[in-house]
């Protein structure tokens, strides 16, 4: 008795049928490429040796001969991956960089968060350790433990929108880089409704916090506002609430400015999103926006009383109920 029918080897017609289904990416389709990656209907013809050199996962997959029934186009194997085409293109841009068009063209000094986040996700998935380490360094530099570094984060190479802090939290948990969590969750605390809507990635998927992290943000925001209320009140009292600084040349004006400053902070109109920015810096910005100034004596008195917000920075994990093994929060001023 004959056994079950054997599968027929793929033919040229089958290859042509497979090829007709592919939507070739214009940037990453090398005619002499040795492997075709397909992601959500988009195909990239690249070099398997480069993938194997950078990734343990690809190296393991590609070291075994492909079965005769495996899909191929013109003898080039086709490998379907579950990644989004946009994420995959970010990775391929690193693995197969385009040559510089002009030696006079300046090297970019800024990096977009979406690019780095995609690199982290895929390099973690495919065990590309060098790319993962380099990509994470941008995020840990932005979401730093250094207080002064945090205040100057807008000057750093990585450009981050406030809502992308949601993605930063997910990356911290994915890679177990827990020092990212305190500043990233702090930024999430001030997102308002965006925190619940989530962050929409380039591919249209929405990144959202875990329920326990949402709860941390809710309670953390309330605690921070309570501490801020006490702190700004003590600062405002230096020249407010009927107290006069000896030598003040405009007591009525100075008291009104400090009172309006306190009210603005409480209402969220002063320094929205400026998480833990020093009070004295916010006061200068407030004065500039209103075209007013407290006198020199009052300013000196306020500076002497202002303790800054570094104390809150040092205890962020406590404010956010963070007790994660391996999260060594050692903040610096």
CSV table of C-alpha atoms in Angstrom, one decimal:
chain,number,residue,atom,x,y,z
A,1,UNK,CA,0.0,0.0,0.0
A,2,UNK,CA,1.3,3.4,-1.0
A,3,UNK,CA,2.1,5.9,1.8
A,4,UNK,CA,0.7,9.4,2.0
A,5,UNK,CA,1.4,11.6,-1.0
A,6,UNK,CA,4.7,13.5,-0.8
A,7,UNK,CA,4.6,17.3,-1.0
A,8,UNK,CA,5.9,18.6,-4.3
A,9,UNK,CA,8.9,20.8,-4.3
A,10,UNK,CA,8.2,24.4,-5.0
A,11,UNK,CA,8.2,25.4,-8.6
A,12,UNK,CA,9.1,28.6,-10.5
A,13,UNK,CA,5.3,29.3,-10.8
A,14,UNK,CA,5.0,29.0,-7.0
A,15,UNK,CA,7.8,31.5,-6.6
A,16,UNK,CA,6.2,33.9,-9.0
A,17,UNK,CA,2.9,33.6,-7.1
A,18,UNK,CA,4.8,34.3,-3.8
A,19,UNK,CA,6.5,37.3,-5.5
A,20,UNK,CA,3.3,38.8,-6.7
A,21,UNK,CA,2.1,39.0,-3.0
A,22,UNK,CA,5.0,41.0,-1.9
A,23,UNK,CA,5.0,44.8,-1.5
A,24,UNK,CA,8.6,45.7,-1.8
A,25,UNK,CA,10.0,48.4,0.4
A,26,UNK,CA,11.7,51.0,-1.7
A,27,UNK,CA,14.6,51.7,0.7
A,28,UNK,CA,15.5,48.1,1.6
A,29,UNK,CA,15.2,45.9,-1.4
A,30,UNK,CA,18.6,44.9,-2.5
A,31,UNK,CA,18.5,42.8,-5.8
A,32,UNK,CA,21.4,40.6,-4.5
A,33,UNK,CA,19.9,40.3,-1.0
A,34,UNK,CA,19.9,36.8,0.4
A,35,UNK,CA,16.8,36.9,2.6
A,36,UNK,CA,13.4,38.5,2.4
A,37,UNK,CA,11.7,39.7,5.6
A,38,UNK,CA,8.0,40.4,5.5
A,39,UNK,CA,6.2,42.4,8.1
A,40,UNK,CA,2.5,43.2,7.8
A,41,UNK,CA,2.6,42.8,4.0
A,42,UNK,CA,5.7,44.9,3.5
A,43,UNK,CA,8.8,43.0,2.3
A,44,UNK,CA,12.5,43.9,2.8
A,45,UNK,CA,15.2,42.1,0.8
A,46,UNK,CA,18.4,42.3,2.8
A,47,UNK,CA,21.5,40.3,3.6
A,48,UNK,CA,21.2,37.3,6.0
A,49,UNK,CA,24.9,37.5,7.0
A,50,UNK,CA,24.4,41.0,8.5
A,51,UNK,CA,21.4,39.9,10.4
A,52,UNK,CA,23.2,36.8,11.7
A,53,UNK,CA,26.3,38.9,12.7
A,54,UNK,CA,24.2,41.2,14.9
A,55,UNK,CA,21.5,38.9,16.2
A,56,UNK,CA,21.7,35.6,18.1
A,57,UNK,CA,18.1,34.9,17.2
A,58,UNK,CA,18.6,35.3,13.5
A,59,UNK,CA,21.9,33.4,13.6
A,60,UNK,CA,20.1,30.4,15.2
A,61,UNK,CA,17.3,30.6,12.7
A,62,UNK,CA,19.5,30.9,9.6
A,63,UNK,CA,22.0,28.2,10.4
A,64,UNK,CA,19.6,25.4,9.5
A,65,UNK,CA,18.8,24.5,5.9
A,66,UNK,CA,15.3,25.6,4.8
A,67,UNK,CA,12.8,22.9,3.9
A,68,UNK,CA,11.9,22.5,0.3
A,69,UNK,CA,8.3,23.7,1.1
A,70,UNK,CA,9.6,27.0,2.7
A,71,UNK,CA,8.4,30.1,0.8
A,72,UNK,CA,11.0,31.7,-1.5
A,73,UNK,CA,11.3,34.2,-4.3
A,74,UNK,CA,13.9,33.6,-7.0
A,75,UNK,CA,15.5,31.2,-4.7
A,76,UNK,CA,15.7,33.8,-1.9
A,77,UNK,CA,14.0,32.5,1.3
A,78,UNK,CA,11.1,34.5,2.7
A,79,UNK,CA,10.9,34.9,6.5
A,80,UNK,CA,7.7,36.4,8.0
A,81,UNK,CA,8.1,38.4,11.2
A,82,UNK,CA,5.5,39.8,13.6
A,83,UNK,CA,7.0,43.3,13.8
A,84,UNK,CA,5.5,46.5,12.4
A,85,UNK,CA,7.1,47.7,9.1
A,86,UNK,CA,7.9,51.0,10.7
A,87,UNK,CA,9.8,49.4,13.6
A,88,UNK,CA,11.6,47.1,11.3
A,89,UNK,CA,12.7,50.0,9.1
A,90,UNK,CA,14.2,51.8,12.1
A,91,UNK,CA,16.3,48.7,12.8
A,92,UNK,CA,17.3,48.2,9.1
A,93,UNK,CA,18.4,51.8,9.0
A,94,UNK,CA,21.0,50.9,11.6
A,95,UNK,CA,22.0,47.6,10.1
A,96,UNK,CA,22.2,48.9,6.5
A,97,UNK,CA,22.9,52.7,6.8
A,98,UNK,CA,22.8,54.7,3.7
A,99,UNK,CA,26.0,56.3,2.5
A,100,UNK,CA,26.3,60.0,3.2
A,101,UNK,CA,25.2,61.9,0.2
A,102,UNK,CA,27.6,64.8,0.8
A,103,UNK,CA,30.7,65.0,3.0
A,104,UNK,CA,29.6,68.6,3.7
A,105,UNK,CA,26.3,67.5,5.1
A,106,UNK,CA,26.2,67.9,8.9
A,107,UNK,CA,25.8,64.9,11.1
A,108,UNK,CA,22.4,64.9,12.9
A,109,UNK,CA,22.8,66.0,16.5
A,110,UNK,CA,19.4,65.0,17.6
A,111,UNK,CA,17.6,61.7,17.7
A,112,UNK,CA,13.8,61.1,17.8
A,113,UNK,CA,12.4,59.0,20.6
A,114,UNK,CA,10.3,56.8,18.2
A,115,UNK,CA,13.5,55.7,16.4
A,116,UNK,CA,15.2,54.8,19.7
A,117,UNK,CA,12.1,53.1,21.2
A,118,UNK,CA,11.8,50.9,18.0
A,119,UNK,CA,15.5,50.0,18.2
A,120,UNK,CA,15.1,49.0,21.9
A,121,UNK,CA,12.0,46.8,21.3
A,122,UNK,CA,13.5,44.9,18.3
A,123,UNK,CA,17.1,44.7,19.6
A,124,UNK,CA,15.7,43.2,22.8
A,125,UNK,CA,13.5,40.8,20.9
A,126,UNK,CA,16.3,39.6,18.5
A,127,UNK,CA,19.1,39.8,21.2
A,128,UNK,CA,21.1,42.4,19.4
A,129,UNK,CA,23.1,43.4,22.5
A,130,UNK,CA,25.3,46.2,21.1
A,131,UNK,CA,22.3,48.0,19.5
A,132,UNK,CA,20.2,47.5,22.7
A,133,UNK,CA,23.0,48.9,24.9
A,134,UNK,CA,23.5,51.9,22.6
A,135,UNK,CA,19.8,52.6,22.2
A,136,UNK,CA,19.1,52.4,26.0
A,137,UNK,CA,22.0,54.8,26.7
A,138,UNK,CA,19.9,57.6,25.0
A,139,UNK,CA,16.9,56.9,27.2
A,140,UNK,CA,18.9,56.5,30.5
A,141,UNK,CA,20.7,59.8,29.6
A,142,UNK,CA,17.3,61.5,29.2
A,143,UNK,CA,15.6,59.8,32.2
A,144,UNK,CA,18.5,60.4,34.4
A,145,UNK,CA,19.1,60.1,38.2
A,146,UNK,CA,21.0,63.4,38.0
A,147,UNK,CA,18.8,66.3,39.1
A,148,UNK,CA,20.6,69.0,37.1
A,149,UNK,CA,20.6,66.7,34.1
A,150,UNK,CA,16.8,66.2,34.5
A,151,UNK,CA,16.3,70.0,34.5
A,152,UNK,CA,18.4,70.3,31.3
A,153,UNK,CA,16.8,67.3,29.5
A,154,UNK,CA,15.5,69.5,26.7
A,155,UNK,CA,19.1,70.2,25.7
A,156,UNK,CA,19.9,66.5,25.3
A,157,UNK,CA,20.2,64.6,21.9
A,158,UNK,CA,17.1,62.5,22.5
A,159,UNK,CA,13.9,64.5,21.7
A,160,UNK,CA,11.0,63.3,23.8
A,161,UNK,CA,7.4,64.4,23.8
A,162,UNK,CA,5.7,64.4,27.3
A,163,UNK,CA,3.3,61.6,26.3
A,164,UNK,CA,6.3,59.4,25.2
A,165,UNK,CA,7.1,58.9,28.9
A,166,UNK,CA,4.4,56.2,28.8
A,167,UNK,CA,6.6,54.3,26.3
A,168,UNK,CA,9.7,55.0,28.4
A,169,UNK,CA,8.0,53.2,31.4
A,170,UNK,CA,7.2,50.2,29.2
A,171,UNK,CA,10.8,50.1,27.9
A,172,UNK,CA,12.1,50.3,31.5
A,173,UNK,CA,10.0,47.2,32.4
A,174,UNK,CA,10.8,45.4,29.2
A,175,UNK,CA,14.5,45.7,29.6
A,176,UNK,CA,14.5,45.8,33.4
A,177,UNK,CA,16.3,49.1,33.4
A,178,UNK,CA,14.5,50.3,36.5
A,179,UNK,CA,16.3,53.6,37.0
A,180,UNK,CA,14.2,55.0,34.1
A,181,UNK,CA,11.0,54.5,36.1
A,182,UNK,CA,11.1,57.3,38.7
A,183,UNK,CA,11.6,60.2,36.2
A,184,UNK,CA,9.4,58.6,33.5
A,185,UNK,CA,6.5,58.0,35.9
A,186,UNK,CA,7.0,61.5,37.3
A,187,UNK,CA,6.5,62.9,33.8
A,188,UNK,CA,3.5,60.6,33.4
A,189,UNK,CA,1.9,62.1,36.6
A,190,UNK,CA,1.5,65.4,34.7
A,191,UNK,CA,-0.1,64.1,31.5
A,192,UNK,CA,-3.7,64.5,32.6
A,193,UNK,CA,-6.1,62.8,30.2
A,194,UNK,CA,-3.3,61.8,27.9
A,195,UNK,CA,-2.2,59.3,30.5
A,196,UNK,CA,-5.4,57.3,30.1
A,197,UNK,CA,-5.6,57.7,26.3
A,198,UNK,CA,-2.0,56.3,26.0
A,199,UNK,CA,0.7,57.1,23.4
A,200,UNK,CA,0.0,56.4,19.8
A,201,UNK,CA,3.1,54.9,18.1
A,202,UNK,CA,4.1,55.4,14.4
A,203,UNK,CA,2.3,52.2,13.4
A,204,UNK,CA,-0.9,53.2,15.0
A,205,UNK,CA,-0.7,50.9,18.0
A,206,UNK,CA,-1.3,52.5,21.4
A,207,UNK,CA,1.1,52.2,24.3
A,208,UNK,CA,-0.6,52.2,27.7
A,209,UNK,CA,0.7,51.9,31.3
A,210,UNK,CA,-0.1,48.8,33.3
A,211,UNK,CA,-3.0,49.3,35.8
A,212,UNK,CA,-0.5,49.3,38.8
A,213,UNK,CA,1.6,52.1,37.1
A,214,UNK,CA,-1.6,54.1,36.4
A,215,UNK,CA,-2.4,53.9,40.1
A,216,UNK,CA,1.1,55.0,41.0
A,217,UNK,CA,0.8,58.1,38.9
A,218,UNK,CA,-2.6,58.9,40.4
A,219,UNK,CA,-1.4,58.7,44.0
A,220,UNK,CA,2.0,60.1,43.2
A,221,UNK,CA,0.5,63.2,41.6
A,222,UNK,CA,-1.7,63.8,44.7
A,223,UNK,CA,1.3,63.4,47.0
A,224,UNK,CA,3.5,65.7,44.9
A,225,UNK,CA,0.8,68.4,44.9
A,226,UNK,CA,0.4,68.3,48.6
A,227,UNK,CA,4.2,68.7,49.2
A,228,UNK,CA,4.4,71.4,46.6
A,229,UNK,CA,1.6,73.3,48.2
A,230,UNK,CA,3.4,73.3,51.5
A,231,UNK,CA,6.7,74.2,49.9
A,232,UNK,CA,5.4,77.1,47.7
A,233,UNK,CA,3.4,78.4,50.7
A,234,UNK,CA,6.5,78.7,52.8
A,235,UNK,CA,8.3,80.5,49.9
A,236,UNK,CA,5.5,82.9,49.3
A,237,UNK,CA,5.3,83.7,53.0
A,238,UNK,CA,8.7,85.3,52.9
A,239,UNK,CA,7.1,88.4,51.5
A,240,UNK,CA,3.5,87.6,51.8
A,241,UNK,CA,0.8,87.1,54.4
A,242,UNK,CA,1.4,90.5,56.0
A,243,UNK,CA,5.1,89.9,56.5
A,244,UNK,CA,7.5,92.5,55.3
A,245,UNK,CA,11.2,92.1,54.4
A,246,UNK,CA,13.3,94.7,56.1
A,247,UNK,CA,14.3,97.1,53.4
A,248,UNK,CA,11.6,96.2,50.9
A,249,UNK,CA,10.9,99.2,48.7
A,250,UNK,CA,7.5,98.0,47.4
A,251,UNK,CA,5.9,95.9,50.1
A,252,UNK,CA,2.4,96.0,48.6
A,253,UNK,CA,3.7,95.1,45.1
A,254,UNK,CA,6.0,92.3,46.3
A,255,UNK,CA,3.2,90.7,48.4
A,256,UNK,CA,0.8,90.7,45.5
A,257,UNK,CA,3.4,89.2,43.1
A,258,UNK,CA,4.1,86.4,45.6
A,259,UNK,CA,0.5,85.8,46.3
A,260,UNK,CA,-0.3,85.6,42.5
A,261,UNK,CA,2.6,83.3,42.0
A,262,UNK,CA,1.3,80.9,44.8
A,263,UNK,CA,-2.2,81.0,43.3
A,264,UNK,CA,-0.8,80.3,39.8
A,265,UNK,CA,1.2,77.3,41.0
A,266,UNK,CA,-1.8,75.9,42.8
A,267,UNK,CA,-4.0,76.3,39.8
A,268,UNK,CA,-1.4,74.6,37.5
A,269,UNK,CA,-1.0,77.8,35.5
A,270,UNK,CA,2.7,78.3,36.5
A,271,UNK,CA,5.2,75.7,35.3
A,272,UNK,CA,2.7,73.1,34.0
A,273,UNK,CA,4.8,70.0,33.2
A,274,UNK,CA,7.9,71.4,34.7
A,275,UNK,CA,8.2,68.6,37.2
A,276,UNK,CA,10.4,69.6,40.1
A,277,UNK,CA,11.9,72.7,38.4
A,278,UNK,CA,13.3,75.0,41.1
A,279,UNK,CA,10.9,77.5,42.6
A,280,UNK,CA,13.2,80.3,42.0
A,281,UNK,CA,13.4,79.5,38.3
A,282,UNK,CA,9.6,79.4,38.0
A,283,UNK,CA,9.4,82.7,39.9
A,284,UNK,CA,11.6,84.4,37.3
A,285,UNK,CA,9.5,82.9,34.5
A,286,UNK,CA,6.3,84.1,36.2
A,287,UNK,CA,7.7,87.6,36.6
A,288,UNK,CA,8.7,87.8,33.0
A,289,UNK,CA,5.3,86.6,31.8
A,290,UNK,CA,3.5,89.3,33.9
A,291,UNK,CA,6.0,92.1,33.4
A,292,UNK,CA,6.6,92.5,37.1
A,293,UNK,CA,9.4,92.0,39.6
A,294,UNK,CA,9.8,91.6,43.3
A,295,UNK,CA,12.5,93.9,44.8
A,296,UNK,CA,16.1,92.9,45.3
A,297,UNK,CA,15.7,92.5,49.1
A,298,UNK,CA,12.7,90.3,48.7
A,299,UNK,CA,14.4,88.2,46.0
A,300,UNK,CA,17.4,87.6,48.3
A,301,UNK,CA,15.1,86.7,51.1
A,302,UNK,CA,13.2,84.3,48.9
A,303,UNK,CA,16.4,82.7,47.6
A,304,UNK,CA,17.6,82.2,51.2
A,305,UNK,CA,14.3,80.4,52.1
A,306,UNK,CA,13.9,78.4,48.9
A,307,UNK,CA,15.2,74.9,49.5
A,308,UNK,CA,14.6,73.9,45.9
A,309,UNK,CA,12.9,70.6,45.0
A,310,UNK,CA,15.9,68.3,45.1
A,311,UNK,CA,14.6,66.8,48.3
A,312,UNK,CA,11.5,65.5,46.5
A,313,UNK,CA,13.7,64.3,43.7
A,314,UNK,CA,15.8,62.1,46.1
A,315,UNK,CA,12.6,60.4,47.4
A,316,UNK,CA,10.8,59.9,44.1
A,317,UNK,CA,10.5,56.1,44.5
A,318,UNK,CA,8.7,56.7,47.8
A,319,UNK,CA,6.3,59.2,46.2
A,320,UNK,CA,5.5,56.7,43.5
A,321,UNK,CA,5.3,53.5,45.6
A,322,UNK,CA,8.2,52.0,43.7
A,323,UNK,CA,9.8,49.0,45.4
A,324,UNK,CA,11.3,47.2,42.4
A,325,UNK,CA,14.2,44.8,43.0
A,326,UNK,CA,17.3,46.1,41.2
A,327,UNK,CA,16.1,49.7,41.1
A,328,UNK,CA,19.1,51.4,42.7
A,329,UNK,CA,18.0,55.0,42.9
A,330,UNK,CA,21.1,57.0,43.7
A,331,UNK,CA,20.2,60.6,42.7
A,332,UNK,CA,22.8,63.3,42.4
A,333,UNK,CA,22.4,67.1,42.5
